[in-house]
XYZ file of C-alpha atoms in Angstrom:
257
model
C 56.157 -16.314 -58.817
C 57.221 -12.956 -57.371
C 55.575 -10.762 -55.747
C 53.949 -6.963 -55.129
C 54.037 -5.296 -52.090
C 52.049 -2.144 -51.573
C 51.758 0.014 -49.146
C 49.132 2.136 -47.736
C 47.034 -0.586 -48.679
C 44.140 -0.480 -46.585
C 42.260 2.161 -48.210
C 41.806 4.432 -51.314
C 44.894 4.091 -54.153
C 46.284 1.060 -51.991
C 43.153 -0.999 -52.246
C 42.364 -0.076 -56.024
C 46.385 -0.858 -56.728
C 45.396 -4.505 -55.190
C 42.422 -5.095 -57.180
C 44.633 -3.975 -60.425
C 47.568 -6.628 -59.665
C 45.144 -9.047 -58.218
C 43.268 -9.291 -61.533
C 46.592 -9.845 -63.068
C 47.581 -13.114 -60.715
C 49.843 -11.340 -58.907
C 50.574 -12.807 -55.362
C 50.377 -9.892 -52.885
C 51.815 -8.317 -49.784
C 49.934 -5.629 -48.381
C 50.588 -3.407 -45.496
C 49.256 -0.413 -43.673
C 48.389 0.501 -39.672
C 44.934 -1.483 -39.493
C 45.025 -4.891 -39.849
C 41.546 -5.751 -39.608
C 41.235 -3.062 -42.861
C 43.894 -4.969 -45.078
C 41.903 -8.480 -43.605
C 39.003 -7.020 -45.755
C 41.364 -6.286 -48.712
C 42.928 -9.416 -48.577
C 39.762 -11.229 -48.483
C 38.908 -9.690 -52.022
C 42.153 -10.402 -53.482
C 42.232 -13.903 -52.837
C 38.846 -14.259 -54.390
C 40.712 -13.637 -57.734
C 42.963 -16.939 -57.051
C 46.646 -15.121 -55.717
C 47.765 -15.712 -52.817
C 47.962 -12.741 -50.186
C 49.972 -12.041 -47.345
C 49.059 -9.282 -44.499
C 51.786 -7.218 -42.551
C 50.471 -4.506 -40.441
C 52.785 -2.095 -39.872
C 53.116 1.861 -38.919
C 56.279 3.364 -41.355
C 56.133 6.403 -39.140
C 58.606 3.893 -37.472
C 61.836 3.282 -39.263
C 61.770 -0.019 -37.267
C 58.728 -1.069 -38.867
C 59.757 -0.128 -42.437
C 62.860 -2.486 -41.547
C 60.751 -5.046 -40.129
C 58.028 -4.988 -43.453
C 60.672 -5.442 -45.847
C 62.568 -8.387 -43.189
C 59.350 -10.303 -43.448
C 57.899 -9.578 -47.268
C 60.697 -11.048 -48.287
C 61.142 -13.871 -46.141
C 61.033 -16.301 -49.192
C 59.653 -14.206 -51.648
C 61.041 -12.752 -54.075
C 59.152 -8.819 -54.573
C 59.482 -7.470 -58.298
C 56.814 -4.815 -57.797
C 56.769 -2.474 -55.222
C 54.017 0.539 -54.638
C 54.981 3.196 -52.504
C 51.674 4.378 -51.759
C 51.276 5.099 -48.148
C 50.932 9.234 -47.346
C 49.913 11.611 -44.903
C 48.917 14.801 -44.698
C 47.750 18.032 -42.735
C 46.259 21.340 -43.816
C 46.993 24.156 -41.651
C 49.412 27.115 -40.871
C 52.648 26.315 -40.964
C 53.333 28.714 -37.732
C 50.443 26.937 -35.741
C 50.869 25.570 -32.504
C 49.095 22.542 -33.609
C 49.447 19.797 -36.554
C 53.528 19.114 -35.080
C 53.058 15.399 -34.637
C 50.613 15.274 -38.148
C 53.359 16.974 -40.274
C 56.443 14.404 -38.641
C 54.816 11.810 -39.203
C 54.020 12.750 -42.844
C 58.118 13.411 -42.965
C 58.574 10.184 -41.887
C 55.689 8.055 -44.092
C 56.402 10.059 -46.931
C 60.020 10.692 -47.381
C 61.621 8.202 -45.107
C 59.847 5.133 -45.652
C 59.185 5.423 -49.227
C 63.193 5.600 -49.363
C 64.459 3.049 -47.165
C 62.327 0.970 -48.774
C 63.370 1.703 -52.415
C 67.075 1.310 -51.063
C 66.404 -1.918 -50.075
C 64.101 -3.148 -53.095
C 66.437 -2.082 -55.988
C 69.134 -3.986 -54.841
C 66.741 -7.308 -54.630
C 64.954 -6.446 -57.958
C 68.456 -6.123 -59.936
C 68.755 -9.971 -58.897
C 65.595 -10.687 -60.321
C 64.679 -10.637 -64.232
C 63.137 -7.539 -64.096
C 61.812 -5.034 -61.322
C 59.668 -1.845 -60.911
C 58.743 0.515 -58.392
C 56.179 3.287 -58.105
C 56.158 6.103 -55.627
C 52.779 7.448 -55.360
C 54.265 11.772 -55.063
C 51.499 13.991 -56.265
C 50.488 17.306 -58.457
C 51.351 18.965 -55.050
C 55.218 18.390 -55.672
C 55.586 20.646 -58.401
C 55.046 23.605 -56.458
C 55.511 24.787 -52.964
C 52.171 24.598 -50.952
C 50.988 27.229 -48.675
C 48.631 25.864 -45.954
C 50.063 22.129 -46.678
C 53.493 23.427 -46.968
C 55.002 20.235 -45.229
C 53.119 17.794 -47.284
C 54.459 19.938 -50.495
C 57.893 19.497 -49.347
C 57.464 15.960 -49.176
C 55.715 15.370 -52.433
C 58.742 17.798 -54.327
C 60.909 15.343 -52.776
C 59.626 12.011 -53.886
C 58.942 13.711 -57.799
C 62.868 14.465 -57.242
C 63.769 11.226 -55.722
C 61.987 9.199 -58.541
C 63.484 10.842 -61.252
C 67.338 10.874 -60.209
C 67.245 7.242 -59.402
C 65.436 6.414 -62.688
C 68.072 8.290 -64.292
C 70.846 6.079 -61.987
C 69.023 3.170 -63.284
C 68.231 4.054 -67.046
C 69.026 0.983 -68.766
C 68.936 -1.463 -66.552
C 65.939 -3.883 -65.491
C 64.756 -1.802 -62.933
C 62.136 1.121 -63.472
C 61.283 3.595 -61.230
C 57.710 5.854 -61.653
C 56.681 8.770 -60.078
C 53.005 8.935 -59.666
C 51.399 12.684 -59.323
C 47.758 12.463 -58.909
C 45.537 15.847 -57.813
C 42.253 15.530 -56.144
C 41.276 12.111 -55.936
C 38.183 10.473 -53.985
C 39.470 9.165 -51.078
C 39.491 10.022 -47.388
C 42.923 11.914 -47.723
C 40.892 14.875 -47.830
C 39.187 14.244 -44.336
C 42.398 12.738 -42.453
C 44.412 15.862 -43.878
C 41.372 18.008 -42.356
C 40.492 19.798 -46.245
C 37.342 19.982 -45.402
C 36.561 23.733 -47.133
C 39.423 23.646 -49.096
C 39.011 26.103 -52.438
C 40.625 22.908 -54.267
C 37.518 20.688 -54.181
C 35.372 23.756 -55.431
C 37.525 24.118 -58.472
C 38.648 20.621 -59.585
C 36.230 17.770 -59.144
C 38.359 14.622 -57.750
C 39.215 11.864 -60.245
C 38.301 8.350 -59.416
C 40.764 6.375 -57.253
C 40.344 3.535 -59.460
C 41.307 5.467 -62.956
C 44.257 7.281 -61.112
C 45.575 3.609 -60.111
C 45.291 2.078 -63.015
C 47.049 4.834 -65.064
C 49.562 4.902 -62.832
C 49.628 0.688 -63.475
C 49.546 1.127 -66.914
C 52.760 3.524 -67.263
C 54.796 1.980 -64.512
C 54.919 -1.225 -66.526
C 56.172 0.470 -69.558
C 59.153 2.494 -67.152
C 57.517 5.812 -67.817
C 59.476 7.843 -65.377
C 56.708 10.667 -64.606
C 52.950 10.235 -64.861
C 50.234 12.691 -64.005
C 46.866 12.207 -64.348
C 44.130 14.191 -65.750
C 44.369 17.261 -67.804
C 43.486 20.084 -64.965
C 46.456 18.174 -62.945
C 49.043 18.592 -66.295
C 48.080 22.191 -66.555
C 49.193 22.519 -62.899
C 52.149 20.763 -63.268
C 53.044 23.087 -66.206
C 52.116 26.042 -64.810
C 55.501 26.800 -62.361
C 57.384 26.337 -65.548
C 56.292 28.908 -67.138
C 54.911 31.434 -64.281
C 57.031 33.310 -61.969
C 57.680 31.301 -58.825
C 55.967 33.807 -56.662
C 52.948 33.875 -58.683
C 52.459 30.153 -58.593
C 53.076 29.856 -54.663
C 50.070 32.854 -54.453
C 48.145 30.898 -56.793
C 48.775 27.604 -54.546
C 47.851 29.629 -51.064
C 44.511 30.474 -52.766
C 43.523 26.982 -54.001
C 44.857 25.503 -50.950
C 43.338 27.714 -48.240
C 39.867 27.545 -46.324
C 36.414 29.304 -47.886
């Protein structure tokens, strides 16, 4: 049987992603920074029968991403593969502090989520069929005052997805780009949101819905999937609006009360 690997799995989308394939007897691979976290996640996975295999691992390290994918597929053979770990930081993009926050978002984000979708496609188009998803978010269709790193990062995984999808149209290999807005989990905290004008005006969805949508429409190769109908109208809106007006609008939903 092959297998899924996800990352970020430890917490929030991760864990909900490894109920979802659990339930569907999918063997797992799950990795993420705290191993005693993905221990608990692993634990309720294998209650649903599949077998599960931990891999701590920090893809702020290119090393690490190298190592992850050297021993997820030692034997195995990985047909699914969730691109879910992200970081983030809200602050002033001039401030002294948030430097080492906003790399390592660069790194997690953009580099890791590619190396490893160079290496997976190549092993999927051996394999009857393969799909990945890259978790981006609503915050890639738009620059981002205030998160203006973790913007950048998010335009480039939306941009990623869909030219590769495009490489790949026809062939067994799907690739989904996954563009959730709010969503209850501690993102908001670790990015230091607290205050943010975004949580007053757009209640988060449910991790668990936002996973399993994103589930649903990977399977069927959709190539772009966003999630709730305040998130589409904000992933309309820089189509339509001037670009200047939808950066103002972004500073003011993204900045402090």
């Amino acid at each position: 049987m092959a297998w899924t690997l996800i990352t970020g799995a430890s917490e929030g989308l991760g864990v909900e992603f490894a109920h979802i394939a659990a339930k569907e007897g999918r063997n797992l691979i799950l990795a993420a920074r705290s191993k005693d976290k993905l221990e608990r996640v692993a634990s309720d996975a294998r209650t649903a029968g599949v077998e599960v295999v931990v891999i701590p691992a920090d893809l702020s390290d290119m090393a690490e991403v190298d190592r992850l994918w050297a021993e997820a597929t030692d034997g195995r053979e990985i047909d699914v593969l969730v691109n879910n770990a992200g970081l983030g930081y809200n602050g002033p993009f001039d401030a002294g502090q948030g430097w080492e926050r906003e790399l390592s978002s660069i790194n997690v984000n953009m580099l890791a989520l590619t190396r490893l979708m160079k290496l997976a496609i190549p092993h999927m188009q051996a394999l009857p069929k393969g799909r990945v998803l890259n978790v981006a978010s609503v915050a890639g269709f738009t620059p981002g005052p205030h998160m203006a790193v973790y913007h950048a990062t998010k335009a480039y995984v939306l941009s990623l997805s869909e030219a590769v999808a495009e490489e790949l149209r026809g062939t067994n290999v799907t690739i989904t780009a996954l563009c959730p807005g709010a969503t209850a989990t501690n993102f908001f905290e670790e990015a230091d949101m607290s205050g943010v004008r975004l949580l007053k005006l757009a209640k988060p969805m449910k991790a668990s819905d936002v996973a399993e949508l994103g589930w649903l429409e990977a399977r069927i190769g959709k190539r772009i999937v966003v999630p709730g109908a305040m998130n589409k109208v904000f992933a309309f809106l820089p189509r339509v609006s001037p670009r200047a007006l939808t950066t103002r609008f972004a500073a003011e939903i993204m900045g402090k009360h």
